[in-house]
Amino acid sequence: MIKLSHIHKIFTQGNTEVVALSDISLHVKDGEFTVLKGASGSGKSTVLSLIAGLSRPSSGEVLVEGKAISKLPDNFSALFRRENIGFIFQKYNLIPTLSVRDNIILPLIPQNPSEEVLTHSVNHVMEKFSIAHKADMLVKNLSGGEQQRVAIARALINKPKIILADEPTANLDAKLSNELIAILKQLKEENTTIIVATHDPLFFDLDFVDAQVEMKNGKIV
Amino acid sequence: MKSKMNFLLLEYAINAILRRGKKNIFILLIFSMLVFLLSSVLFISDSIKLELNSVVKSLPEITLQRFVAGKQSDVSLSRAEELLSIEGVKSAIPRIWGYYYFKVAGVNFSVVGIDAFEDQYKESLQKIVDSVDVGVLEKNSGMIVGEGVKKVLEENYYKDFFNFVTAEGKWKKVTIAGVFSSDISLEANDMILLPKNTAYEIFGMDKKMATDIVVKVSNPKEIPMIVSKINLLFPDMRAITKDDIRVSYQNIFDYKSGFFLSLFLICAFTFFIIIYDKTSGLSSQEKKEIGILKAVGWSMDDIIKEKFYESFIISFCAFIMGLCAALFFVYFLQAPLLRDIFMGYSKLKPDFILPFSFNVEMLCLLFLLSVPIYIAATLIPSWKASTLDADEVMR
Ligand SMILES: Nc1ncnc2c1ncn2[C@@H]1O[C@H](COP(=O)(O)OP(=O)(O)OP(=O)(O)O)[C@@H](O)[C@H]1O
Ligand SMILES: [Mg+2]
């Protein structure tokens, strides 16, 4: 369960204040698939980042799985993220000088899994997103679409209960986009909670979407 | 709590070092250069100190020199007998010795006259003298030389004899009858032992005279008292005690240490500049990496641990590399260049081997002043970056 109540998020840059979110309240039940849409700059990424505990709201409360993630001490929110959340970043946030494989295993490293478990998990997700053949290539040498698939694979390697996807199809062609949607559908069937921020119309009339939330200038409309 | 070593994290750290190879090689080189320089200086000065200490230890308790017109001059042998009348004096041994300047090689040899029937003023010398027949040596006009002397002579094609130029300007041919090695290398290395009569001839000395007199006492506590009695008996003689020599050696060394202390400071300064550079900020790429790690679920502890591995590996490797290079440089190569700066006071003497000395305390200090400081300098900015919101750092 994800619950945002009366969230405000204000960025200060020097003297200017940017109000990214104002009075956002949102409720997503376990296993629901939510599409977050809205124009560029409307605050979609900011919402996802608050849910993942990557930043803290200026006011209001974020509850994820019953925990006030915005109030957890840093180390706990990291642990929580590692165990529950898979985040597909809009800008991928991969480490360009690491190989595909090494990028994907990043979330597993702190858990110190056995070599066996590690290899199995990484091979599994790499095959699922058709990048196994580039496993040892450096990420900086990949195309945009390939990088996106690496980012998706990394987000899913921990088998998270919650998936937050920020423009996951921005760099994928129609075929790969449909493949991703099929995978998301399957994950939903496995009872994963999914929030996708996107302006890709492909997501707008999917039959398994539970809710569509539209944002405008930091507000839900 | 049982915690297994996380080799994946270690692997990530090693990988991270390699990914930033150029920068890390640069740091590694500077760091190990510094450790190399400092520990070389440390090894050399320790080694020389060790050497000097053993020299000082083997010195006679009191050496008596006669001064005429402000210059050292020969002493009558009869004075040695007179000295025995002073209470507390165990023995008074006249010495015939001097320096011989070997022009071709530009070095000084210490020439010491020996006598079979006389006690030597020093144990190590006594052993050598006991092992040869001075009578035979005298008959054949022979000498025994230290290893350093032997080397210098051979380099100048004197394989089995040497032509001394006597005080009268004549040649005196002396054969090399033997070579001795001594544990007190600094002193014995440049020494030539030959019969007293030969020494008299080379130095052009009166046979009733000696260069100086060495006094042994029964009780070292009585030295000041004995010295004052000697001063009364022979006002023209000056007594030099072991302590005087120790002090003058120490002065030379304090001066040298001061010089190297400044060198030390310069090096340290460079090191701190590097550190300053590191603490003043991470590159935006490094910062972003920390943000990403946080975002995918690394805790601050994980990040700090990883950075610790990175900096520990680099600084520890650099330390060990510098240390090994210094050991090799000082004890295997015998510290070319650096040694000359230290050994200025004995430049005219033939080479000697630097004895091995390993000052664990100083090395620990060097370690503590370098490795942990470097680690801290790496950890602090990383820690700072990891306390920020991941979202903020990734931008
Ligand atoms: N760290 C920040 N500092 C200052 N302003 C920020 C920061 N992060 C976001 N903003 C601002 O907040 C607003 C919302 O940004 P956000 O990235 O959430 O939009 P978005 O809906 O994801 O847009 P897009 O579709 O282009 O990705 C924007 O006006 C943006 O400039
Ligand atoms: Mg966005």
XYZ file of C-alpha atoms and ligand atoms in Angstrom:
648
model
C 0.000 0.000 0.000
C 1.242 3.444 -0.907
C -0.324 6.511 0.612
C 0.622 10.133 0.055
C -1.176 12.709 2.166
C -1.023 16.433 1.582
C 2.435 16.419 0.076
C 4.196 19.640 -0.740
C 7.592 19.690 -2.364
C 9.446 22.938 -2.786
C 12.895 23.181 -4.337
C 14.990 26.182 -3.468
C 17.634 27.243 -5.902
C 19.421 30.287 -4.659
C 16.697 32.854 -4.107
C 14.020 31.289 -6.272
C 11.625 28.691 -4.997
C 10.135 26.108 -7.310
C 6.934 24.529 -6.121
C 7.131 21.074 -7.700
C 4.207 19.529 -5.832
C 1.420 21.166 -3.914
C -1.052 19.281 -1.768
C -0.796 15.904 -3.445
C -2.770 13.046 -1.956
C -2.731 9.639 -3.553
C -3.656 6.126 -2.506
C -2.433 3.040 -4.325
C -3.500 -0.358 -3.023
C -1.317 -3.460 -3.089
C -1.187 -5.091 -6.500
C -2.639 -2.094 -8.283
C -1.300 -0.753 -11.546
C -1.365 3.052 -11.673
C -0.447 5.264 -14.597
C 0.766 8.746 -13.725
C 0.447 11.097 -16.657
C 0.874 14.783 -17.267
C 2.876 17.311 -19.183
C 6.580 17.694 -18.810
C 7.443 19.420 -15.545
C 4.127 18.543 -13.929
C 5.879 16.653 -11.096
C 5.607 12.980 -12.022
C 9.248 12.143 -11.342
C 9.118 14.048 -8.091
C 6.236 11.906 -6.870
C 8.029 8.669 -7.676
C 11.184 9.885 -6.001
C 9.258 10.677 -2.802
C 7.672 7.237 -2.782
C 11.076 5.613 -3.121
C 12.505 7.738 -0.328
C 15.089 9.259 -2.646
C 14.014 12.680 -1.458
C 11.862 13.987 1.361
C 8.706 16.057 1.130
C 8.717 19.658 2.353
C 5.542 18.789 4.219
C 3.066 15.936 4.320
C 3.590 12.225 4.807
C 4.486 9.317 2.565
C 3.482 5.866 3.767
C 4.799 2.829 1.925
C 3.897 -0.650 3.174
C 2.782 1.012 6.391
C 6.143 2.707 6.924
C 6.609 6.470 6.861
C 9.519 6.255 4.455
C 9.972 10.022 4.437
C 10.715 9.908 8.140
C 12.934 6.847 8.242
C 16.585 7.436 9.031
C 18.749 7.225 5.968
C 20.118 3.732 6.505
C 16.642 2.306 7.042
C 15.180 3.896 3.976
C 18.038 2.443 1.932
C 17.356 -0.973 3.365
C 13.640 -0.556 2.751
C 14.266 0.466 -0.828
C 16.550 -2.469 -1.398
C 14.003 -4.946 -0.101
C 10.798 -3.519 -1.536
C 11.262 -1.128 -4.404
C 12.465 -1.437 -7.960
C 13.011 1.965 -9.527
C 13.345 2.434 -13.284
C 14.841 5.884 -13.696
C 13.963 8.287 -16.440
C 17.654 9.047 -16.959
C 18.585 5.388 -16.373
C 21.158 6.329 -13.707
C 23.537 3.605 -14.738
C 27.256 3.693 -14.025
C 28.650 4.229 -17.525
C 32.075 2.721 -16.885
C 30.703 -0.534 -15.496
C 29.631 -3.497 -17.599
C 25.978 -4.390 -18.129
C 26.232 -7.278 -15.724
C 27.970 -5.241 -13.012
C 25.326 -2.532 -13.263
C 22.519 -4.995 -12.912
C 23.928 -6.691 -9.800
C 24.383 -3.385 -7.930
C 21.264 -3.763 -5.757
C 22.367 -7.275 -4.726
C 25.877 -6.424 -3.580
C 25.007 -5.217 -0.054
C 23.064 -8.436 0.586
C 26.172 -10.502 -0.098
C 24.390 -13.350 -1.924
C 26.164 -16.550 -2.884
C 27.797 -16.681 -6.303
C 25.165 -19.186 -7.365
C 22.187 -17.026 -6.460
C 23.842 -13.987 -7.981
C 24.598 -15.626 -11.302
C 21.163 -17.143 -11.518
C 19.356 -13.863 -10.801
C 21.443 -11.773 -13.148
C 21.245 -14.226 -16.029
C 17.532 -14.505 -15.563
C 16.832 -10.763 -15.850
C 19.348 -10.249 -18.619
C 17.611 -12.867 -20.718
C 14.212 -11.495 -19.895
C 15.207 -8.122 -21.317
C 17.325 -9.481 -24.182
C 20.653 -7.985 -23.152
C 22.429 -11.179 -22.112
C 24.509 -11.001 -25.276
C 25.938 -7.652 -24.131
C 26.607 -8.739 -20.555
C 30.267 -7.744 -20.553
C 29.967 -4.563 -22.557
C 30.417 -1.232 -20.858
C 27.138 0.585 -20.444
C 28.501 3.764 -21.998
C 28.867 1.933 -25.304
C 25.227 0.875 -25.449
C 22.386 2.487 -27.365
C 19.659 4.376 -25.498
C 17.219 1.484 -25.764
C 19.794 -0.979 -24.526
C 20.608 1.233 -21.574
C 16.935 1.436 -20.765
C 16.697 -2.343 -20.709
C 19.688 -2.517 -18.376
C 17.953 -0.033 -16.093
C 14.802 -2.143 -16.119
C 16.734 -5.339 -15.456
C 18.484 -3.719 -12.516
C 15.174 -2.546 -11.069
C 13.684 -6.030 -11.237
C 16.587 -8.177 -10.084
C 15.517 -7.922 -6.449
C 11.979 -9.138 -7.242
C 10.539 -6.003 -5.648
C 6.988 -5.745 -4.287
C 6.698 -2.259 -5.723
C 7.877 -1.086 -9.144
C 8.223 2.605 -9.871
C 8.869 3.205 -13.556
C 9.678 6.650 -14.881
C 9.181 6.849 -18.655
C 10.249 3.217 -19.111
C 9.414 3.154 -22.811
C 10.923 6.502 -23.773
C 13.723 4.863 -25.743
C 12.172 1.582 -26.734
C 10.688 0.794 -30.129
C 7.142 -0.463 -30.469
C 8.126 -4.121 -30.244
C 10.251 -3.711 -27.105
C 7.639 -1.410 -25.563
C 5.004 -4.078 -25.985
C 7.331 -6.663 -24.530
C 7.854 -4.484 -21.473
C 4.132 -3.989 -21.089
C 3.654 -7.748 -21.253
C 6.212 -8.184 -18.507
C 4.537 -5.517 -16.372
C 1.231 -7.255 -16.877
C 2.726 -10.526 -15.743
C 4.228 -8.815 -12.679
C 0.865 -7.367 -11.857
C -0.593 -10.832 -12.027
C 2.037 -11.823 -9.470
C 0.560 -9.083 -7.268
C 3.277 -6.458 -7.713
C 2.273 -2.857 -7.093
C 3.227 -0.779 -10.123
C 3.273 2.949 -10.782
C 4.320 4.118 -14.226
C 4.947 7.788 -14.955
C 4.653 8.313 -18.671
C 3.216 10.242 -21.534
C 3.414 7.243 -23.832
C -0.177 6.683 -25.116
C 0.524 2.941 -25.176
C -0.240 2.936 -21.455
C -3.460 4.877 -21.637
C -5.863 2.197 -22.744
C -4.474 -0.967 -21.277
C -7.147 -3.203 -19.826
C -5.182 -4.127 -16.688
C -4.592 -0.555 -15.541
C -6.451 0.101 -12.313
C -6.103 3.869 -12.163
C -4.910 6.757 -14.258
C -3.802 9.848 -12.410
C -3.267 13.040 -14.295
C -0.974 15.747 -13.004
C -0.719 19.376 -13.892
C 1.616 21.976 -12.389
C 2.299 19.893 -9.307
C -1.351 19.056 -8.635
C -3.555 16.062 -9.337
C -6.421 16.920 -11.625
C 26.560 -10.843 15.173
C 28.283 -13.042 12.671
C 29.114 -11.155 9.530
C 30.648 -12.743 6.500
C 33.202 -10.783 4.519
C 31.435 -9.298 1.524
C 33.663 -10.189 -1.384
C 31.258 -8.666 -3.870
C 31.774 -5.322 -2.196
C 35.529 -5.840 -2.248
C 35.344 -6.778 -5.902
C 33.332 -3.655 -6.589
C 35.988 -1.586 -4.813
C 38.841 -3.118 -6.803
C 36.847 -2.574 -9.957
C 36.270 1.046 -8.962
C 40.011 1.562 -8.493
C 40.694 0.139 -11.932
C 37.933 2.178 -13.540
C 39.616 5.350 -12.366
C 42.980 3.914 -13.280
C 44.862 7.003 -14.366
C 43.979 9.041 -11.339
C 44.682 6.174 -8.979
C 48.015 5.330 -10.561
C 49.003 8.944 -10.089
C 48.025 8.851 -6.432
C 49.734 5.502 -5.974
C 52.964 6.840 -7.456
C 53.029 10.053 -5.430
C 52.115 8.191 -2.299
C 54.697 5.476 -2.683
C 57.357 7.998 -3.719
C 56.721 9.810 -0.482
C 56.861 6.673 1.623
C 59.975 5.645 -0.252
C 61.754 8.922 0.422
C 60.815 9.123 4.044
C 61.603 5.544 4.868
C 64.895 5.707 2.959
C 65.948 8.670 5.032
C 64.827 6.803 8.088
C 66.754 3.665 7.204
C 69.943 5.514 6.347
C 69.998 7.678 9.427
C 69.186 4.719 11.631
C 71.811 2.644 9.999
C 74.475 5.303 10.388
C 73.477 5.947 13.966
C 73.811 2.271 14.697
C 77.227 2.297 13.101
C 78.384 5.345 15.003
C 77.127 3.993 18.270
C 79.167 0.879 17.873
C 82.163 2.994 16.962
C 81.713 5.156 20.008
C 81.275 2.115 22.188
C 84.604 0.769 21.014
C 86.440 4.007 21.672
C 88.947 4.239 24.511
C 87.682 5.891 27.658
C 90.289 8.644 27.618
C 92.550 9.705 24.785
C 95.407 12.057 25.625
C 96.819 14.394 23.007
C 99.654 16.842 23.410
C 99.245 20.297 21.945
C 102.091 22.600 21.033
C 101.345 25.971 19.476
C 97.746 24.912 19.106
C 98.637 21.902 17.000
C 98.589 18.305 18.036
C 102.090 17.048 18.470
C 103.849 13.833 19.463
C 104.077 12.650 23.046
C 107.119 11.182 24.725
C 106.727 7.443 25.432
C 107.936 7.970 28.986
C 104.751 9.781 29.835
C 102.802 6.537 29.517
C 104.834 5.133 32.404
C 104.233 8.241 34.492
C 100.486 8.060 33.943
C 100.352 4.662 35.611
C 101.175 6.362 38.901
C 97.796 8.049 38.920
C 95.360 6.125 41.036
C 92.547 4.524 39.074
C 94.480 4.254 35.812
C 94.458 0.644 34.695
C 96.685 1.062 31.695
C 98.222 3.738 29.497
C 98.983 2.638 25.962
C 100.922 4.856 23.570
C 99.598 4.756 20.012
C 101.455 5.296 16.799
C 98.934 6.185 14.151
C 97.963 8.756 11.614
C 96.153 9.320 8.376
C 97.715 8.586 5.075
C 96.223 10.462 2.150
C 96.183 8.309 -0.955
C 96.228 11.011 -3.574
C 95.319 8.906 -6.603
C 92.037 7.735 -5.112
C 91.492 10.826 -3.008
C 90.863 8.898 0.195
C 92.371 8.842 3.666
C 93.555 5.617 5.238
C 94.051 5.285 8.976
C 97.495 3.841 9.528
C 98.000 2.174 12.901
C 101.306 0.875 14.220
C 101.127 -2.429 16.110
C 103.514 -4.232 18.404
C 103.413 -7.894 19.362
C 104.491 -7.330 22.939
C 102.079 -4.597 23.763
C 98.439 -4.681 24.671
C 96.241 -3.085 22.102
C 93.921 -0.367 23.259
C 90.940 -2.110 21.793
C 89.646 -5.654 21.825
C 88.810 -5.898 18.159
C 92.287 -4.726 17.291
C 93.803 -7.120 19.776
C 92.128 -10.043 18.052
C 93.614 -9.092 14.710
C 97.060 -8.536 16.140
C 96.935 -11.868 17.981
C 96.188 -13.656 14.746
C 99.333 -12.467 12.946
C 103.017 -12.710 13.674
C 104.154 -9.130 13.945
C 107.792 -10.239 13.850
C 107.342 -11.891 10.488
C 105.326 -8.903 9.323
C 108.187 -6.604 10.238
C 110.840 -8.778 8.628
C 108.911 -8.930 5.337
C 107.813 -5.307 5.548
C 104.143 -6.288 5.404
C 100.810 -4.861 6.471
C 97.265 -5.984 7.070
C 94.522 -3.885 5.567
C 90.802 -3.438 6.013
C 88.444 -4.551 3.258
C 87.770 -1.006 2.131
C 91.468 -0.305 1.764
C 91.992 -3.532 -0.139
C 89.279 -2.529 -2.565
C 90.666 0.953 -3.163
C 94.190 -0.389 -3.672
C 93.045 -3.028 -6.111
C 91.129 -0.470 -8.089
C 94.427 1.352 -8.472
C 96.379 -1.736 -9.509
C 98.126 -2.334 -6.196
C 97.398 -6.038 -6.021
C 99.860 -7.230 -3.420
C 101.925 -4.275 -2.272
C 101.701 -0.537 -1.838
C 104.250 2.239 -2.119
C 103.946 4.704 0.737
C 105.553 8.103 0.426
C 107.369 8.639 3.728
C 107.672 11.928 5.584
C 111.132 12.273 4.063
C 109.669 11.969 0.582
C 111.089 8.511 -0.105
C 109.184 5.462 -1.344
C 108.447 2.753 1.146
C 107.221 -0.473 -0.363
C 104.966 -2.505 1.933
C 103.415 -5.807 0.929
C 99.822 -6.706 1.677
C 100.126 -9.658 4.011
C 96.467 -9.995 4.842
C 92.993 -8.526 4.853
C 90.764 -8.317 7.871
C 87.093 -7.752 8.161
C 85.569 -6.309 11.236
C 82.086 -6.044 12.560
C 82.755 -2.358 13.196
C 82.998 -1.630 9.553
C 82.799 2.154 9.573
C 86.022 2.318 11.534
C 87.977 -0.741 10.512
C 87.215 -0.531 6.858
C 89.772 2.159 6.112
C 92.411 0.856 8.468
C 95.945 -0.291 7.742
C 97.796 -2.193 10.439
C 101.567 -2.393 10.176
C 104.516 -2.854 12.568
C 105.350 0.152 14.684
C 108.735 0.561 13.095
C 107.232 0.825 9.638
C 104.747 3.375 10.962
C 107.576 5.438 12.474
C 109.289 5.391 9.118
C 106.258 6.452 7.121
C 105.328 9.222 9.524
C 108.951 10.270 10.037
C 108.554 10.086 13.792
C 111.126 9.872 16.566
C 111.061 6.343 17.968
C 110.873 7.694 21.522
C 107.561 9.360 20.730
C 103.931 8.332 20.225
C 101.001 9.999 18.480
C 98.837 9.937 21.545
C 98.186 7.918 24.663
C 95.098 5.917 25.426
C 94.160 5.528 29.057
C 91.993 2.806 30.504
C 90.425 3.254 33.899
C 89.232 0.713 36.429
C 86.054 2.572 37.246
C 84.340 4.758 34.613
C 82.872 6.917 37.383
C 86.359 8.125 38.203
C 86.986 9.520 34.731
C 86.419 13.212 35.611
C 88.674 12.900 38.618
C 91.414 11.142 36.643
C 91.154 13.712 33.859
C 91.728 16.553 36.329
C 94.745 14.756 37.768
C 96.204 14.272 34.298
C 95.682 17.956 33.589
C 97.695 18.779 36.680
C 100.480 16.371 35.788
C 100.756 17.350 32.106
C 99.328 20.820 31.504
C 100.174 20.611 27.780
C 97.936 17.568 27.247
C 94.301 17.501 26.413
C 92.073 14.633 27.511
C 89.236 13.583 25.232
C 86.702 11.274 26.785
C 84.308 8.910 25.094
C 81.451 11.215 26.019
C 83.069 14.179 24.258
C 83.194 12.197 21.041
C 79.692 10.942 21.428
C 78.487 14.511 21.768
C 80.333 15.712 18.710
C 78.938 12.868 16.626
C 75.499 13.696 17.866
C 75.944 17.305 16.844
C 76.788 16.319 13.312
C 73.717 14.182 13.258
C 71.389 16.700 14.715
C 72.405 19.056 11.984
C 71.726 16.407 9.374
C 68.445 15.478 10.962
C 67.398 19.110 10.803
C 68.108 19.166 7.119
C 66.054 16.095 6.581
C 63.314 17.278 8.812
C 62.762 20.131 6.399
C 62.756 17.686 3.508
C 60.269 15.649 5.460
C 58.066 18.688 5.879
C 58.145 19.493 2.191
C 57.062 15.964 1.368
C 54.373 16.043 3.982
C 53.204 19.333 2.580
C 52.813 17.845 -0.885
C 50.914 14.997 0.618
C 48.534 17.314 2.382
C 47.916 19.213 -0.814
C 46.751 15.983 -2.407
C 44.559 15.356 0.569
C 43.170 18.842 0.465
C 42.382 18.340 -3.156
C 40.507 15.181 -2.301
C 38.553 16.555 0.609
C 37.556 19.680 -1.259
C 35.198 17.663 -3.339
C 34.414 14.626 -5.389
C 34.157 14.816 -9.125
C 30.570 15.111 -10.290
C 30.885 11.620 -11.697
C 31.928 10.168 -8.364
C 29.130 12.040 -6.648
C 26.596 10.750 -9.100
C 27.846 7.240 -8.553
C 27.241 7.559 -4.835
C 23.730 8.820 -5.554
C 23.041 5.854 -7.798
C 24.288 3.377 -5.221
C 22.033 4.966 -2.644
C 19.101 4.912 -5.016
C 19.430 1.191 -5.698
C 19.456 0.474 -1.992
C 22.999 0.788 -0.698
C 23.042 2.158 2.804
C 25.503 4.778 3.943
C 27.442 2.025 5.709
C 27.770 0.052 2.494
C 29.027 3.085 0.620
C 31.517 4.036 3.326
C 32.709 0.456 3.561
C 33.288 0.347 -0.175
C 35.190 3.636 -0.128
C 37.210 2.344 2.785
C 38.235 -0.726 0.816
C 39.191 1.471 -2.119
C 41.335 3.872 -0.155
C 42.818 1.177 2.025
C 43.892 -0.879 -0.951
C 45.485 2.111 -2.650
C 47.243 3.519 0.374
C 48.333 0.186 1.754
C 49.744 -0.918 -1.591
C 51.512 2.405 -1.941
C 52.938 2.108 1.544
C 54.236 -1.398 0.992
C 55.621 -0.480 -2.418
C 57.428 2.552 -1.036
C 58.763 0.579 1.881
C 60.072 -2.279 -0.253
C 61.647 0.162 -2.674
C 63.361 1.893 0.241
C 64.651 -1.373 1.691
C 66.011 -2.320 -1.697
C 67.472 1.120 -2.309
C 69.163 1.472 1.047
C 70.369 -2.011 1.856
C 70.796 -3.547 -1.547
C 71.905 -0.573 -3.620
C 73.510 1.057 -0.572
C 71.549 4.282 -1.029
C 73.360 6.057 -3.852
C 73.047 9.887 -3.722
C 71.192 10.032 -0.418
C 74.041 8.347 1.374
C 76.463 11.065 0.285
C 74.335 13.729 1.887
C 74.407 11.835 5.134
C 77.990 10.749 5.026
C 79.466 14.139 4.328
C 81.633 13.949 7.399
C 83.498 10.929 6.162
C 83.649 11.681 2.500
C 87.377 11.081 2.483
C 86.949 7.617 3.822
C 86.464 4.514 1.737
C 82.987 3.041 1.428
C 81.431 0.890 4.061
C 78.324 -1.260 4.149
C 75.227 0.238 5.773
C 74.310 -2.157 8.564
C 70.730 -3.352 8.596
C 68.528 -1.552 11.055
C 64.774 -1.663 11.159
C 63.156 0.943 13.346
C 59.700 -0.498 13.850
C 58.436 2.426 15.887
C 59.307 4.997 13.267
C 57.801 2.871 10.530
C 54.603 2.556 12.505
C 54.568 6.303 12.874
C 55.098 6.721 9.160
C 52.284 4.270 8.512
C 49.928 6.052 10.882
C 50.763 9.419 9.378
C 50.059 8.298 5.849
C 47.579 5.461 5.413
C 44.842 6.488 7.887
C 45.113 10.122 6.844
C 44.644 9.206 3.243
C 41.728 6.957 4.099
C 40.090 9.698 6.122
C 40.622 12.155 3.296
C 38.771 9.815 0.980
C 36.019 8.866 3.357
C 35.018 12.327 4.503
C 33.795 13.691 1.157
C 32.152 10.373 0.299
C 30.398 10.369 3.609
C 29.256 13.925 2.997
C 27.856 13.003 -0.396
C 26.137 9.943 0.992
C 24.263 11.921 3.623
C 22.520 13.973 0.938
C 19.271 12.878 -0.680
C 20.004 10.454 -3.475
C 17.863 12.492 -5.815
C 19.969 15.543 -5.135
C 23.315 13.817 -5.704
C 22.235 12.146 -8.924
C 21.314 15.369 -10.694
N 16.247 19.144 -7.648
C 15.454 20.076 -8.193
N 15.779 21.360 -8.052
C 14.971 22.322 -8.569
N 13.866 22.073 -9.248
C 13.499 20.793 -9.432
C 14.271 19.728 -8.918
N 13.660 18.557 -9.253
C 12.551 18.907 -9.955
N 12.449 20.227 -10.071
C 11.369 20.955 -10.701
O 10.142 20.392 -10.304
C 9.202 20.357 -11.356
C 8.700 18.952 -11.569
O 9.734 18.145 -12.058
P 9.578 16.624 -12.442
O 10.917 16.111 -12.845
O 8.905 15.927 -11.339
O 8.619 16.691 -13.708
P 8.107 15.523 -14.657
O 6.651 15.537 -14.601
O 8.807 14.261 -14.310
O 8.577 16.025 -16.089
P 9.113 15.150 -17.340
O 7.933 14.557 -17.992
O 9.788 16.129 -18.222
O 10.035 14.136 -16.804
C 9.945 20.906 -12.569
O 9.543 22.248 -12.731
C 11.393 20.842 -12.208
O 12.101 21.911 -12.765
Mg 10.170 13.042 -15.182
